Every structure is written in C-alpha cells, then in structure tokens.
JSON list of C-alpha atoms and ligand atoms in Angstrom, two decimals:
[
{"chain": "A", "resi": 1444, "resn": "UNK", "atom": "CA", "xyz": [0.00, 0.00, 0.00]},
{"chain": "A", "resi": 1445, "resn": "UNK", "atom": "CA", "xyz": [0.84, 3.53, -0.53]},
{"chain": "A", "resi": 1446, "resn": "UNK", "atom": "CA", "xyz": [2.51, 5.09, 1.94]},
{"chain": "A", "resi": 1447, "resn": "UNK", "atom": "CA", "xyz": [0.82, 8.11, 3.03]},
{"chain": "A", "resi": 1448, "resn": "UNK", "atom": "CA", "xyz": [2.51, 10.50, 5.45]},
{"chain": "A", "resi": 1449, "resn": "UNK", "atom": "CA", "xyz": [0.20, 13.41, 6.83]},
{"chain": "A", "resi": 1450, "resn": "UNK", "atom": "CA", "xyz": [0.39, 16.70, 8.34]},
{"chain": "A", "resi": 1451, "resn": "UNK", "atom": "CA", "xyz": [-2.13, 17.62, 11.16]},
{"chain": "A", "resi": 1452, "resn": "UNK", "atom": "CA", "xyz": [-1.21, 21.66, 11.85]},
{"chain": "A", "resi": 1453, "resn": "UNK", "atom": "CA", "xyz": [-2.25, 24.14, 14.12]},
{"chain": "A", "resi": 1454, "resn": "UNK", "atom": "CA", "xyz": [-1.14, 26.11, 17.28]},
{"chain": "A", "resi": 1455, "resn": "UNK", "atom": "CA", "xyz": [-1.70, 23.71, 19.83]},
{"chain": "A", "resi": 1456, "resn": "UNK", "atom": "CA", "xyz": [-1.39, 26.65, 22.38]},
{"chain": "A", "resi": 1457, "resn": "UNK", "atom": "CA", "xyz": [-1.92, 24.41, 24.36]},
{"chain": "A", "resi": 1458, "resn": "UNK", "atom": "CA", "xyz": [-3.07, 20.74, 22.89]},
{"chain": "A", "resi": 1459, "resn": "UNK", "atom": "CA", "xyz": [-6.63, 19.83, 23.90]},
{"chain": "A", "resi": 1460, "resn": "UNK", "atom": "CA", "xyz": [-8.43, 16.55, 24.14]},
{"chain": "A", "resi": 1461, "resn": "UNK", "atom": "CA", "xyz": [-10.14, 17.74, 21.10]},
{"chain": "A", "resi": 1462, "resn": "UNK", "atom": "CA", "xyz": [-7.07, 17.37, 19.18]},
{"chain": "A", "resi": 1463, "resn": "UNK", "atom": "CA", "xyz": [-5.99, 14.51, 20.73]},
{"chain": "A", "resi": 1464, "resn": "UNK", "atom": "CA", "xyz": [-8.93, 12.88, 19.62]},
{"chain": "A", "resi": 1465, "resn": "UNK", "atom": "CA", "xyz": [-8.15, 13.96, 15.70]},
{"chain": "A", "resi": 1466, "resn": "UNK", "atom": "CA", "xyz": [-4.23, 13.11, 16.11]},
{"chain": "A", "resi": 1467, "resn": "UNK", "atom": "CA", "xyz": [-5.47, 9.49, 17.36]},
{"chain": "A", "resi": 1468, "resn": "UNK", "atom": "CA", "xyz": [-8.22, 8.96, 14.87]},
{"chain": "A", "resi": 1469, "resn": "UNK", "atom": "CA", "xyz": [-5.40, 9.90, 12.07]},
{"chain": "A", "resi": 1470, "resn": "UNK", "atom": "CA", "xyz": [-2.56, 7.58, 13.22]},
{"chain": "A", "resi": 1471, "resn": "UNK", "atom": "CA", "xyz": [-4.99, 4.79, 12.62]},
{"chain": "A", "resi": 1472, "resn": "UNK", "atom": "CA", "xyz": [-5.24, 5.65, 9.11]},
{"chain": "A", "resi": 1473, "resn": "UNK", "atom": "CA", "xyz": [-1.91, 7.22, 7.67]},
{"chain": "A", "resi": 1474, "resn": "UNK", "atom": "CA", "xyz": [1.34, 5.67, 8.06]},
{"chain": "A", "resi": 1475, "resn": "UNK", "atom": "CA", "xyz": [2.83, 8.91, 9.15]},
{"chain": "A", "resi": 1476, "resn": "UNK", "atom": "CA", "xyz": [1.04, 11.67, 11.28]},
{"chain": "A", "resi": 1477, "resn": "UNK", "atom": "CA", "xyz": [3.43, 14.72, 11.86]},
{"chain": "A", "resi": 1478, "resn": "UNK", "atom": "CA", "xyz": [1.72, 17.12, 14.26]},
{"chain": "A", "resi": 1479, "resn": "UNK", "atom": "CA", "xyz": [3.50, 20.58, 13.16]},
{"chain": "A", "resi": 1480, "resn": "UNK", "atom": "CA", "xyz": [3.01, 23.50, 15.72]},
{"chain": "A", "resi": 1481, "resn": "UNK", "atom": "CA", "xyz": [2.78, 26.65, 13.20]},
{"chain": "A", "resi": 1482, "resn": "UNK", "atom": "CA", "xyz": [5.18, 29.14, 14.44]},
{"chain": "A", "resi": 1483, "resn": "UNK", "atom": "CA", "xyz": [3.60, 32.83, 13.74]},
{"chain": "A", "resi": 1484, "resn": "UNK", "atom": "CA", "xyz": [5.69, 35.25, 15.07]},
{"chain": "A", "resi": 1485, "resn": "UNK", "atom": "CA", "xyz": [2.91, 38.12, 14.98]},
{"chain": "A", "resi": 1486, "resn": "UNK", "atom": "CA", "xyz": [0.74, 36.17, 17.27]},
{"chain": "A", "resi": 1487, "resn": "UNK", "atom": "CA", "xyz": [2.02, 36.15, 20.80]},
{"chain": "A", "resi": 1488, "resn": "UNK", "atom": "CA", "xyz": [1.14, 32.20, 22.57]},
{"chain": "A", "resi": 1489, "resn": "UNK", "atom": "CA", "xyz": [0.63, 31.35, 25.96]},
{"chain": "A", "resi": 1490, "resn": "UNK", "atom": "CA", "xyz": [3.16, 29.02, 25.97]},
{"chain": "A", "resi": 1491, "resn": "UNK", "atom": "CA", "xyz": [6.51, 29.16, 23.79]},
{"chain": "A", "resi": 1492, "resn": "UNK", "atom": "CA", "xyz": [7.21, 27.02, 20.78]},
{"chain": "A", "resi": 1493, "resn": "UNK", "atom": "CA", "xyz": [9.48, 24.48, 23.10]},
{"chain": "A", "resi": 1494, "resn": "UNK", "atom": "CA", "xyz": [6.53, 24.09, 25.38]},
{"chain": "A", "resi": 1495, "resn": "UNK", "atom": "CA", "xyz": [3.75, 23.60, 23.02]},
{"chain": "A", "resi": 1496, "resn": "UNK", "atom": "CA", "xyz": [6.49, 20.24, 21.36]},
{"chain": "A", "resi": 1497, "resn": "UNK", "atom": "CA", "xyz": [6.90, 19.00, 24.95]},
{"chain": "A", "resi": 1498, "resn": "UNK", "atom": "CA", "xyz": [3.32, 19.11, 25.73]},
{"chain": "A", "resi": 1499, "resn": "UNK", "atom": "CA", "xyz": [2.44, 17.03, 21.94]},
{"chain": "A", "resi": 1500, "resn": "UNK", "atom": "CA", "xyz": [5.67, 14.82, 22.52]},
{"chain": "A", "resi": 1501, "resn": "UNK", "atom": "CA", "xyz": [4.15, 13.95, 25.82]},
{"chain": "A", "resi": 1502, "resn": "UNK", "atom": "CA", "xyz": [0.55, 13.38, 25.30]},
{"chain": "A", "resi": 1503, "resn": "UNK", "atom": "CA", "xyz": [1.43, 11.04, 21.85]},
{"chain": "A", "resi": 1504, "resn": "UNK", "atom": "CA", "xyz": [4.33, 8.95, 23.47]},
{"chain": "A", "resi": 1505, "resn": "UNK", "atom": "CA", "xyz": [1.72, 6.17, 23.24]},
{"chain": "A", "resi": 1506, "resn": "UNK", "atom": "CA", "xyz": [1.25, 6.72, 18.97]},
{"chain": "A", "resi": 1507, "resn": "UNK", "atom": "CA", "xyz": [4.22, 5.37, 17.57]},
{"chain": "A", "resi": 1508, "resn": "UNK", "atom": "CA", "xyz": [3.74, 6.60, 14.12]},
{"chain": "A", "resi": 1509, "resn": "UNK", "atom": "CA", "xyz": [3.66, 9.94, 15.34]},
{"chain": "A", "resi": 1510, "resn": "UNK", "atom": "CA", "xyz": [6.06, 12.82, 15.44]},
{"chain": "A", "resi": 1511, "resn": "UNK", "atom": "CA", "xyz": [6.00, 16.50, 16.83]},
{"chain": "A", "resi": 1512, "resn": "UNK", "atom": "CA", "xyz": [7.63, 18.96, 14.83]},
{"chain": "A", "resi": 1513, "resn": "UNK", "atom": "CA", "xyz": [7.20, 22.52, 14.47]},
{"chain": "A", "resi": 1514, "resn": "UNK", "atom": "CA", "xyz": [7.65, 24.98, 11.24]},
{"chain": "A", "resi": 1515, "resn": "UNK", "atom": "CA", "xyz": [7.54, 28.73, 9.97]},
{"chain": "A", "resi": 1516, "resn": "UNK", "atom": "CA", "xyz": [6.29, 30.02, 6.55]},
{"chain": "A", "resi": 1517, "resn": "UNK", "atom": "CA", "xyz": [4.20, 28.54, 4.29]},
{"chain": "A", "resi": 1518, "resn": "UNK", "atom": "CA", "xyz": [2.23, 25.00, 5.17]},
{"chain": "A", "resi": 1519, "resn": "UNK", "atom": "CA", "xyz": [2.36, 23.77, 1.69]},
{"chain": "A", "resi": 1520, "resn": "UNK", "atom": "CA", "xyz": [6.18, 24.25, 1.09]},
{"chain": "A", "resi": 1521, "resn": "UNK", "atom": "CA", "xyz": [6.48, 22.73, 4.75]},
{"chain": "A", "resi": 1522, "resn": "UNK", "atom": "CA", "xyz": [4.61, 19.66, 3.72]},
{"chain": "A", "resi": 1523, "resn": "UNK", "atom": "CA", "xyz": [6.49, 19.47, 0.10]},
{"chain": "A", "resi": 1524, "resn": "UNK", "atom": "CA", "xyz": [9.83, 19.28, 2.36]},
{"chain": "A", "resi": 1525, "resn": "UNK", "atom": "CA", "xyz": [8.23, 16.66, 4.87]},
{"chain": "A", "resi": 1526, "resn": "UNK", "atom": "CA", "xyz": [7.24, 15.15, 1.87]},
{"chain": "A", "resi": 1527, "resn": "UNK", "atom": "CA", "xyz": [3.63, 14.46, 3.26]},
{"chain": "A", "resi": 1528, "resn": "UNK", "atom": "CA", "xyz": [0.47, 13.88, 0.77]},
{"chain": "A", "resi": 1529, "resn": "UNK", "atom": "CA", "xyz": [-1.64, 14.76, 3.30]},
{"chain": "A", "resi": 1530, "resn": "UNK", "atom": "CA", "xyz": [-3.16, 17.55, 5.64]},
{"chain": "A", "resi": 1531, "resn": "UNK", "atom": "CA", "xyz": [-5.09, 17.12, 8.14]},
{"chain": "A", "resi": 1532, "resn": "UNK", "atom": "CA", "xyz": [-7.74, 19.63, 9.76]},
{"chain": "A", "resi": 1533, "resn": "UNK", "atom": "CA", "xyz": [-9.79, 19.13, 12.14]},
{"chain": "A", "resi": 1534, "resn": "UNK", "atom": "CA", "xyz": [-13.99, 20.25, 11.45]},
{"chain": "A", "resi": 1535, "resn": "UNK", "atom": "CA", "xyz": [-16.18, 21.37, 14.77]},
{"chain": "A", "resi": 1536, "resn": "UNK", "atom": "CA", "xyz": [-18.95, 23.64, 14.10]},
{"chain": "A", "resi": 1537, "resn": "UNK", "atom": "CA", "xyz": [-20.52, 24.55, 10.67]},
{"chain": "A", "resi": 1538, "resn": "UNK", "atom": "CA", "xyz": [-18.28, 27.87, 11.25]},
{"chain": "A", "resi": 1539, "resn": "UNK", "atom": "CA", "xyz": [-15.30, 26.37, 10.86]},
{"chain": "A", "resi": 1540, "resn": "UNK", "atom": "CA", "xyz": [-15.98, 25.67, 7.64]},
{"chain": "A", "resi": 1541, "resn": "UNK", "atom": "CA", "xyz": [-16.10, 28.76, 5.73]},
{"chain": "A", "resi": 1542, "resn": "UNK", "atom": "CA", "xyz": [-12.24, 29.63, 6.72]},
{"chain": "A", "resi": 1543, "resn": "UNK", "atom": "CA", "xyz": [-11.14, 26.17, 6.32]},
{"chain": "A", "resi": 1544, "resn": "UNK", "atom": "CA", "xyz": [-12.57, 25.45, 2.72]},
{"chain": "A", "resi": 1545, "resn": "UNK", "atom": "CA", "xyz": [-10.72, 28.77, 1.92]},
{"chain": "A", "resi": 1546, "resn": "UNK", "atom": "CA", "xyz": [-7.58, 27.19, 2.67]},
{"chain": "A", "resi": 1547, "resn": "UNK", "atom": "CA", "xyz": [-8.12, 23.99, 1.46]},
{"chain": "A", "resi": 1548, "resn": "UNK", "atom": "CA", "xyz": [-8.51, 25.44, -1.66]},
{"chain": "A", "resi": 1549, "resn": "UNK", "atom": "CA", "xyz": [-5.76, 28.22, -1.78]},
{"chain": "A", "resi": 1550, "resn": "UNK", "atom": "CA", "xyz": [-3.94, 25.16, -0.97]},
{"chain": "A", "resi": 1551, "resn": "UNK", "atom": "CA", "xyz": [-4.38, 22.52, -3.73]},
{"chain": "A", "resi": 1552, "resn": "UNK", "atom": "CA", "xyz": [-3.89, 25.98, -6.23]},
{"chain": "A", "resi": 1553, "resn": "UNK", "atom": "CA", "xyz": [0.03, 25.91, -4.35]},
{"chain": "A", "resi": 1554, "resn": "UNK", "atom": "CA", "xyz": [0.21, 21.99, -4.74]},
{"chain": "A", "resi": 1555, "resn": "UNK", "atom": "CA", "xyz": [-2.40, 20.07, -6.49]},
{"chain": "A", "resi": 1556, "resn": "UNK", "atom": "CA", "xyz": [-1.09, 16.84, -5.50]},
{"chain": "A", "resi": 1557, "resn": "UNK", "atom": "CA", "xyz": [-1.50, 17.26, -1.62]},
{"chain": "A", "resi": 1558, "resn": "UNK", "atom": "CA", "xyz": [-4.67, 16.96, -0.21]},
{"chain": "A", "resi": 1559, "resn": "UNK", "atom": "CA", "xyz": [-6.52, 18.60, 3.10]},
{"chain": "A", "resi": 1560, "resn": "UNK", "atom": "CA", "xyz": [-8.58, 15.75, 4.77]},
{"chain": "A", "resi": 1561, "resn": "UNK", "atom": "CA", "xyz": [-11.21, 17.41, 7.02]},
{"chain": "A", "resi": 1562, "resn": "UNK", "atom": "CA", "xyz": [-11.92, 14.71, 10.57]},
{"chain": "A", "resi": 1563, "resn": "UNK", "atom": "CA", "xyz": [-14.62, 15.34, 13.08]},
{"chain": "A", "resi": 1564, "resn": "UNK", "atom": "CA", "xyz": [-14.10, 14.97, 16.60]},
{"chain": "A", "resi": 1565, "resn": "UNK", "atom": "CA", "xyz": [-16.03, 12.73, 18.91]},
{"chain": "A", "resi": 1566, "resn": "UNK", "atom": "CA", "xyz": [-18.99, 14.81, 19.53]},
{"chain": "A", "resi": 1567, "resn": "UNK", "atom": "CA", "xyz": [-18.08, 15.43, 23.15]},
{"chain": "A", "resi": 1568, "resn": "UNK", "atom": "CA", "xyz": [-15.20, 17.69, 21.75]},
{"chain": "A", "resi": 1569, "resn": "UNK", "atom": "CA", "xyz": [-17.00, 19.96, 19.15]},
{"chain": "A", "resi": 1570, "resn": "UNK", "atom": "CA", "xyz": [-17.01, 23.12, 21.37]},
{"chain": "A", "resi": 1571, "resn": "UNK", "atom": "CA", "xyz": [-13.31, 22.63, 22.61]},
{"chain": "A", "resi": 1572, "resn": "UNK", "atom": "CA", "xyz": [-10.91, 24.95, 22.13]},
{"chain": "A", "resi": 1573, "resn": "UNK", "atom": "CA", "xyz": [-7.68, 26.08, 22.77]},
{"chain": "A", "resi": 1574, "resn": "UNK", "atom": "CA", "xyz": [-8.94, 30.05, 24.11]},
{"chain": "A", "resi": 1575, "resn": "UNK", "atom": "CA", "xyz": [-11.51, 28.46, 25.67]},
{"chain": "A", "resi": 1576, "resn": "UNK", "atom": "CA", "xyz": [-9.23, 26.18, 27.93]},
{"chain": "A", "resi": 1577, "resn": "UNK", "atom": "CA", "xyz": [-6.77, 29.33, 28.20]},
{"chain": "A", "resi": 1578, "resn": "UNK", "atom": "CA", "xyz": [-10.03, 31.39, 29.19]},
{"chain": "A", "resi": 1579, "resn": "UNK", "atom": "CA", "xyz": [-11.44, 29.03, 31.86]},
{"chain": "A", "resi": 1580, "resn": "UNK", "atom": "CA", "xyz": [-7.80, 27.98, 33.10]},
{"chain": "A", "resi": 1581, "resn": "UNK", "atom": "CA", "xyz": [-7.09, 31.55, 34.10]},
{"chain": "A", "resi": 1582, "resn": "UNK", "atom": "CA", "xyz": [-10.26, 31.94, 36.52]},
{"chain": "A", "resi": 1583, "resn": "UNK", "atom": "CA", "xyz": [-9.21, 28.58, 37.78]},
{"chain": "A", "resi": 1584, "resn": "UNK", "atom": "CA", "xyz": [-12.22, 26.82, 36.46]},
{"chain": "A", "resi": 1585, "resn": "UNK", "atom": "CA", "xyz": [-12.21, 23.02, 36.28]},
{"chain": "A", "resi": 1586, "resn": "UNK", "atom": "CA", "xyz": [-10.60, 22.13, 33.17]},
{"chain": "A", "resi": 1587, "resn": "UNK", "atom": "CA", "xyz": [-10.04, 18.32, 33.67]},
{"chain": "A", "resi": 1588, "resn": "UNK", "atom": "CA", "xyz": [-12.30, 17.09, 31.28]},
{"chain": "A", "resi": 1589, "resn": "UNK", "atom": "CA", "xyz": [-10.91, 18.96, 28.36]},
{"chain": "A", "resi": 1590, "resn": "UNK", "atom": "CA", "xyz": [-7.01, 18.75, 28.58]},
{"chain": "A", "resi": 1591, "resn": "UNK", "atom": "CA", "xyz": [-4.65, 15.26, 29.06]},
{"chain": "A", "resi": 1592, "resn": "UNK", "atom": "CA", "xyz": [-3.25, 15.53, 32.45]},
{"chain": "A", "resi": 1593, "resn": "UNK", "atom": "CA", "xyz": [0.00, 16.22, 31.95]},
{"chain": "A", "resi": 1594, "resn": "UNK", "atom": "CA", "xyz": [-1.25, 19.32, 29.95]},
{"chain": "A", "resi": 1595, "resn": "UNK", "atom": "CA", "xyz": [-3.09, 20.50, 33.02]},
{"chain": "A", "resi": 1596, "resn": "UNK", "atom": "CA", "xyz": [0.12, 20.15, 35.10]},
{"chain": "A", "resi": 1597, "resn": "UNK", "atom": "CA", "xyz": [1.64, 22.41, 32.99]},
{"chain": "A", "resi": 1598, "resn": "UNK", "atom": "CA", "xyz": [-1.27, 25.05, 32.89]},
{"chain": "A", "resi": 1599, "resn": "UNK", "atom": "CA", "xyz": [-1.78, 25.32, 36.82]},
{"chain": "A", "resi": 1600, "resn": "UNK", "atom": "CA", "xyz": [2.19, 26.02, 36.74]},
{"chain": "A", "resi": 1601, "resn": "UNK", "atom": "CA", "xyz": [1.70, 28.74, 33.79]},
{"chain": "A", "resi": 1602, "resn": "UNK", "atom": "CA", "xyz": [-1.27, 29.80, 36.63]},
{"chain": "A", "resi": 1603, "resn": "UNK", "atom": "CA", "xyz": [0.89, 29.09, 39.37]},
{"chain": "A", "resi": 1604, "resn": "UNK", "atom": "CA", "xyz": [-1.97, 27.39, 41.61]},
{"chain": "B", "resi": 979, "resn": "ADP", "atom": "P1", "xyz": [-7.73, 25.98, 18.23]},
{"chain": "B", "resi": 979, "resn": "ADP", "atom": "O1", "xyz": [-7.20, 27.17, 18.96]},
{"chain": "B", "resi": 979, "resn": "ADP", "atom": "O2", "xyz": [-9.06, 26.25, 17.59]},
{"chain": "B", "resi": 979, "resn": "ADP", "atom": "O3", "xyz": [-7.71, 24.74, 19.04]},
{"chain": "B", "resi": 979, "resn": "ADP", "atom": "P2", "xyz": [-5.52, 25.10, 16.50]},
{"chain": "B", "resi": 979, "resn": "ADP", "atom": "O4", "xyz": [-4.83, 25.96, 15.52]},
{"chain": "B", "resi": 979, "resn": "ADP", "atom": "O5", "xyz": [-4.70, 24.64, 17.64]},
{"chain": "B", "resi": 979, "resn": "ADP", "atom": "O6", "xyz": [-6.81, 25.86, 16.98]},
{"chain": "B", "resi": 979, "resn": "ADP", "atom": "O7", "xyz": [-6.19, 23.88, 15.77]},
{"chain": "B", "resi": 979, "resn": "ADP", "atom": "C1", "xyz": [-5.51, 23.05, 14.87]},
{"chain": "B", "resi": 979, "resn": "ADP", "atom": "C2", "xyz": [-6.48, 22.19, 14.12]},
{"chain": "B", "resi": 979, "resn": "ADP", "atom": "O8", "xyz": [-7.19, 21.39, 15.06]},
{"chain": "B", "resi": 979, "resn": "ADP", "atom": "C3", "xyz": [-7.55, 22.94, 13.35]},
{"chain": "B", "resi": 979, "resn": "ADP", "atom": "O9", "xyz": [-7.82, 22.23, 12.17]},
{"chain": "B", "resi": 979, "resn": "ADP", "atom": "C4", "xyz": [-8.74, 22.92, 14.25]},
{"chain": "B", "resi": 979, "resn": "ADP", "atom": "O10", "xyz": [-9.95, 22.98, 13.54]},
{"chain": "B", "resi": 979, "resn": "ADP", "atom": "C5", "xyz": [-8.57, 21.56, 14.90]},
{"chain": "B", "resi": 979, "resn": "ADP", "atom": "N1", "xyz": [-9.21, 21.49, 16.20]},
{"chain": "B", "resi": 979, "resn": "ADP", "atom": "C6", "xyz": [-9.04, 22.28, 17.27]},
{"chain": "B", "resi": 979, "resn": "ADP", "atom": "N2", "xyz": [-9.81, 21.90, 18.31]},
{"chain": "B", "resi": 979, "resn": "ADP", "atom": "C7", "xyz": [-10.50, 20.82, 17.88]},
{"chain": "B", "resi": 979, "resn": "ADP", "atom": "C8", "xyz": [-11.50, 19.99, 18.46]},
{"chain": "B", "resi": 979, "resn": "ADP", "atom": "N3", "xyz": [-11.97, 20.20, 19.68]},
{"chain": "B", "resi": 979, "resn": "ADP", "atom": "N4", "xyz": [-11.97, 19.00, 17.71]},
{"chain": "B", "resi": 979, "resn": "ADP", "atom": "C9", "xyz": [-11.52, 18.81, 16.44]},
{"chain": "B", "resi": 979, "resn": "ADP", "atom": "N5", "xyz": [-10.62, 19.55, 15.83]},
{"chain": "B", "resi": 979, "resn": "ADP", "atom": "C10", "xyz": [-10.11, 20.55, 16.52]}
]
C-alpha cells in the first residue's frame, strides 16, 4: 500500500483533548502523522514554541507513528519538504468551515497533489478549544475534562496554583 505521510497543523497553544482525539483517529489511518506547531511570530502564545512540542511529545508517546515537529512560513512548502500527501484539519462547528474550505482550496492551487482531509471529533469535543481552555484555566475553572493531564500540570504552573 501507498505510503501516506500526513500533516495535522495548528497552534496547539496548548493541545486539547479535542485534538488529541483527531491526532489518534489519524494515526490509525496514515502511516505517518506529523503534528507541526505553526510558528507565527505576529501572534504572541501562551506558551513558547518548546513548550507547546513538549506538551504534543508527551501526550502522543503512546502513537508510535507519530512525530511533533514545528515549522515557519508557508504550510504547503512545509509539507512538500516533509514530503507528506496529506493535511489534516480538524472540522467542529458549521463555522469552521467557511475559513477552512478557503484554505483547502488556496492550498491545492500551491500543490495540487497534496490533499486537506477534514476529521470530526467525537462529539463530546466539538465546542473545545484552545482560548476556551486558556479562558477558563485563568479563573481557575475546572478544566479536567478537556485537557490530558500532563497538559493541566503544565497550565496550573503557567497559573501558578
Ligand atoms: P484551536 O485554537 O481552535 O484549538 P488550532 O490551531 O490549535 O486551533 O487547531 C488546529 C487544528 O485542530 C484545526 O484544524 C482545528 O480545527 C482543529 N481542532 C481544534 N480543536 C478541535 C477539536 N476540539 N476537535 C476537532 N478539531 C479541533
């Protein structure tokens, strides 16, 4: 079989069960999943770029096909380099849509042969997101549910409680 290496992207500030869900899901069907934190140096995280890996690395120790890695500039020539055929995005809401179609397609213009493959979460995880965990987190608001463990560790130290 063709061996298909994939590229799930995104800022992962920090990683959620949501996208833990997706990132498991995907190792099940690509031989390669490379979770790629998007470095945008405009945008200013809540945790740094070395965080954010150790976080992934941690939470997908268990997924042997996958790997962390993290990248600047453009997604496509990223993926050309990793030489992945696939992207992965992950698809909540009916609003995620309109964005994410946009760069699907912008995309396939830059390099018709690699595709964007859109996954749904379990339905428990539809409303997750990262500001939302950063949001709740800072009033110290029970965040167990939504984050692995060892990601929560690390946001009551960011909190320092
Ligand atoms: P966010 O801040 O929305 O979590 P990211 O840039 O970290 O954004 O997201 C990376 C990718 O993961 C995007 O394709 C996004 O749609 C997807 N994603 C984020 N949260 C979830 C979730 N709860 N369920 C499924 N996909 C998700």
């Amino acid at each position: 079989m063709k061996k298909i290496i994939a590229i799930y992207p995104g800022t992962f500030d920090p990683v959620t069960n949501g996208h833990l869900d997706i990132i498991e899901r995907a190792s099940e069907l690509f031989t390669e999943v490379i979770v790629s934190i998007a470095v945008n140096r405009n945008k200013k995280p809540m945790f740094e770029n070395e965080e954010r890996l150790d976080m992934l690395k941690n939470v997908t120790r268990h997924l042997g096909n996958v790997k962390v890695d993290s990248f600047e500039g453009l997604l496509v020539r990223y993926a050309e380099r990793m030489k992945a055929n696939v992207m992965i995005r992950g698809l909540r809401a009916v609003s995620d849509f309109e964005y994410e179609f946009q760069m699907s397609l912008t995309n396939k213009k830059l390099n018709p042969g690699i595709n964007t493959i859109f996954m749904m979460p379990n339905e428990k995880y539809t409303y997750l997101n990262s500001s939302l965990v950063r949001e709740l987190a800072s009033y110290n608001a029970n965040v167990d549910e939504f984050i692995p463990p060892y990601v929560l560790k690390k946001l009551k130290e960011k909190f320092g409680y």
